Amino acid sequence: MTPSVRRRKAPLLRRFVGTVFYSLPHPMRRRIVRIATPTYTLGSVVLVMDEDRTHLLMLKQPPGKRWSLPAGLLNRREQPVEGARRELAEETGIEADLAELLPALPNAVVHTNGRWVDNVFRLVRDPETTEVLVDGHEVWDAAWHPADALPDMTRATAKLLSHYGLGPLADSDPAAEPPASA
């Protein structure tokens, strides 16, 4: 026996608009949807820390007043982990296999009223043996900082790190916990 489905009648104006919209050619409908719906900025961030999570790699980028993390926007159709690996290599010279970039917990952090979403990954590297190479143009400086004494950082970086119990805003997020181990 199948359950009965009750349907509400849509208001007359809504039915009219729907009829007109669905009678338009598909490319035109797609364009209207893209104009009318919100857009999101998607990026990837890498938390590069030592095995004991006592040091964090941070970058100083133009305009160079505060520190941030290896990160960047995703290219069209690029998977978040691939974007994380690409940005990490571009900004620090550190090469990582995709399998080494583990999702942080939480893996996605939403900023600025839901319009900007960062996919966050973890990478374990030894500060003593990891060579970091910056280009001086996109990244001015890179340094390992003690996780319990991080430098002055951008507001977005501080908010992101608070989700992992790090940085100056860590105490303001009661749900914060350190990045999970694999």
mmCIF file with all atom_site columns, N, CA and C in Angstrom, residues 1 5 21 23 52 54 66 73 88-89 106 110 113 123 142 154-155 159 162 169 173:
data_model
loop_
_atom_site.group_PDB
_atom_site.id
_atom_site.type_symbol
_atom_site.label_atom_id
_atom_site.label_alt_id
_atom_site.label_comp_id
_atom_site.label_asym_id
_atom_site.label_entity_id
_atom_site.label_seq_id
_atom_site.pdbx_PDB_ins_code
_atom_site.Cartn_x
_atom_site.Cartn_y
_atom_site.Cartn_z
_atom_site.occupancy
_atom_site.B_iso_or_equiv
_atom_site.pdbx_formal_charge
_atom_site.auth_seq_id
_atom_site.auth_comp_id
_atom_site.auth_asym_id
_atom_site.auth_atom_id
_atom_site.pdbx_PDB_model_num
ATOM 1  N N  . MET A 1 1   ? 0.853  -1.177 0.000   1.00 0.00 ? 1   MET A N  1
ATOM 2  C CA . MET A 1 1   ? 0.000  0.000  0.000   1.00 0.00 ? 1   MET A CA 1
ATOM 3  C C  . MET A 1 1   ? 0.895  1.236  0.000   1.00 0.00 ? 1   MET A C  1
ATOM 4  N N  . VAL A 1 5   ? -0.045 11.086 -1.267  1.00 0.00 ? 5   VAL A N  1
ATOM 5  C CA . VAL A 1 5   ? 0.738  12.311 -1.270  1.00 0.00 ? 5   VAL A CA 1
ATOM 6  C C  . VAL A 1 5   ? -0.222 13.471 -1.446  1.00 0.00 ? 5   VAL A C  1
ATOM 7  N N  . PHE A 1 21  ? 9.877  30.512 -15.966 1.00 0.00 ? 21  PHE A N  1
ATOM 8  C CA . PHE A 1 21  ? 11.274 30.133 -15.754 1.00 0.00 ? 21  PHE A CA 1
ATOM 9  C C  . PHE A 1 21  ? 11.594 28.817 -16.466 1.00 0.00 ? 21  PHE A C  1
ATOM 10 N N  . SER A 1 23  ? 10.171 27.454 -18.935 1.00 0.00 ? 23  SER A N  1
ATOM 11 C CA . SER A 1 23  ? 10.008 27.500 -20.388 1.00 0.00 ? 23  SER A CA 1
ATOM 12 C C  . SER A 1 23  ? 11.214 28.159 -21.070 1.00 0.00 ? 23  SER A C  1
ATOM 13 N N  . ASP A 1 52  ? 54.546 16.398 17.751  1.00 0.00 ? 52  ASP A N  1
ATOM 14 C CA . ASP A 1 52  ? 53.993 16.665 19.084  1.00 0.00 ? 52  ASP A CA 1
ATOM 15 C C  . ASP A 1 52  ? 53.039 17.855 19.111  1.00 0.00 ? 52  ASP A C  1
ATOM 16 N N  . THR A 1 54  ? 53.742 20.970 18.889  1.00 0.00 ? 54  THR A N  1
ATOM 17 C CA . THR A 1 54  ? 54.270 22.055 19.707  1.00 0.00 ? 54  THR A CA 1
ATOM 18 C C  . THR A 1 54  ? 54.717 23.249 18.874  1.00 0.00 ? 54  THR A C  1
ATOM 19 N N  . ARG A 1 66  ? 51.126 40.964 9.650   1.00 0.00 ? 66  ARG A N  1
ATOM 20 C CA . ARG A 1 66  ? 50.696 39.866 10.523  1.00 0.00 ? 66  ARG A CA 1
ATOM 21 C C  . ARG A 1 66  ? 50.960 38.536 9.847   1.00 0.00 ? 66  ARG A C  1
ATOM 22 N N  . LEU A 1 73  ? 43.010 30.019 -2.580  1.00 0.00 ? 73  LEU A N  1
ATOM 23 C CA . LEU A 1 73  ? 41.722 29.718 -3.188  1.00 0.00 ? 73  LEU A CA 1
ATOM 24 C C  . LEU A 1 73  ? 41.850 28.519 -4.121  1.00 0.00 ? 73  LEU A C  1
ATOM 25 N N  . LEU A 1 88  ? 50.531 24.827 -0.647  1.00 0.00 ? 88  LEU A N  1
ATOM 26 C CA . LEU A 1 88  ? 51.645 24.543 0.249   1.00 0.00 ? 88  LEU A CA 1
ATOM 27 C C  . LEU A 1 88  ? 52.968 24.582 -0.510  1.00 0.00 ? 88  LEU A C  1
ATOM 28 N N  . ALA A 1 89  ? 53.015 23.940 -1.674  1.00 0.00 ? 89  ALA A N  1
ATOM 29 C CA . ALA A 1 89  ? 54.239 23.914 -2.478  1.00 0.00 ? 89  ALA A CA 1
ATOM 30 C C  . ALA A 1 89  ? 54.578 25.312 -3.000  1.00 0.00 ? 89  ALA A C  1
ATOM 31 N N  . PRO A 1 106 ? 37.431 20.290 12.893  1.00 0.00 ? 106 PRO A N  1
ATOM 32 C CA . PRO A 1 106 ? 36.596 20.146 11.709  1.00 0.00 ? 106 PRO A CA 1
ATOM 33 C C  . PRO A 1 106 ? 37.405 20.374 10.439  1.00 0.00 ? 106 PRO A C  1
ATOM 34 N N  . VAL A 1 110 ? 33.782 27.837 8.191   1.00 0.00 ? 110 VAL A N  1
ATOM 35 C CA . VAL A 1 110 ? 33.014 28.845 7.469   1.00 0.00 ? 110 VAL A CA 1
ATOM 36 C C  . VAL A 1 110 ? 33.321 30.214 8.072   1.00 0.00 ? 110 VAL A C  1
ATOM 37 N N  . ASN A 1 113 ? 29.962 35.173 7.492   1.00 0.00 ? 113 ASN A N  1
ATOM 38 C CA . ASN A 1 113 ? 28.546 34.907 7.241   1.00 0.00 ? 113 ASN A CA 1
ATOM 39 C C  . ASN A 1 113 ? 28.308 33.828 6.191   1.00 0.00 ? 113 ASN A C  1
ATOM 40 N N  . LEU A 1 123 ? 49.362 18.539 8.222   1.00 0.00 ? 123 LEU A N  1
ATOM 41 C CA . LEU A 1 123 ? 50.565 17.912 7.696   1.00 0.00 ? 123 LEU A CA 1
ATOM 42 C C  . LEU A 1 123 ? 51.602 17.894 8.804   1.00 0.00 ? 123 LEU A C  1
ATOM 43 N N  . ALA A 1 142 ? 58.720 32.930 6.383   1.00 0.00 ? 142 ALA A N  1
ATOM 44 C CA . ALA A 1 142 ? 58.080 31.754 6.972   1.00 0.00 ? 142 ALA A CA 1
ATOM 45 C C  . ALA A 1 142 ? 58.888 31.382 8.206   1.00 0.00 ? 142 ALA A C  1
ATOM 46 N N  . THR A 1 154 ? 46.705 37.507 11.419  1.00 0.00 ? 154 THR A N  1
ATOM 47 C CA . THR A 1 154 ? 45.521 38.117 10.843  1.00 0.00 ? 154 THR A CA 1
ATOM 48 C C  . THR A 1 154 ? 44.288 37.639 11.611  1.00 0.00 ? 154 THR A C  1
ATOM 49 N N  . ARG A 1 155 ? 43.248 38.429 11.554  1.00 0.00 ? 155 ARG A N  1
ATOM 50 C CA . ARG A 1 155 ? 42.001 38.076 12.260  1.00 0.00 ? 155 ARG A CA 1
ATOM 51 C C  . ARG A 1 155 ? 41.432 36.758 11.724  1.00 0.00 ? 155 ARG A C  1
ATOM 52 N N  . LYS A 1 159 ? 40.787 33.396 13.939  1.00 0.00 ? 159 LYS A N  1
ATOM 53 C CA . LYS A 1 159 ? 39.470 32.746 14.024  1.00 0.00 ? 159 LYS A CA 1
ATOM 54 C C  . LYS A 1 159 ? 39.556 31.287 13.585  1.00 0.00 ? 159 LYS A C  1
ATOM 55 N N  . SER A 1 162 ? 41.268 29.144 16.201  1.00 0.00 ? 162 SER A N  1
ATOM 56 C CA . SER A 1 162 ? 40.475 28.953 17.418  1.00 0.00 ? 162 SER A CA 1
ATOM 57 C C  . SER A 1 162 ? 39.672 27.660 17.364  1.00 0.00 ? 162 SER A C  1
ATOM 58 N N  . LEU A 1 169 ? 42.346 33.506 20.132  1.00 0.00 ? 169 LEU A N  1
ATOM 59 C CA . LEU A 1 169 ? 40.899 33.366 20.286  1.00 0.00 ? 169 LEU A CA 1
ATOM 60 C C  . LEU A 1 169 ? 40.495 31.963 20.735  1.00 0.00 ? 169 LEU A C  1
ATOM 61 N N  . ASP A 1 173 ? 36.303 29.974 22.027  1.00 0.00 ? 173 ASP A N  1
ATOM 62 C CA . ASP A 1 173 ? 35.527 28.930 21.358  1.00 0.00 ? 173 ASP A CA 1
ATOM 63 C C  . ASP A 1 173 ? 35.502 27.690 22.251  1.00 0.00 ? 173 ASP A C  1
#
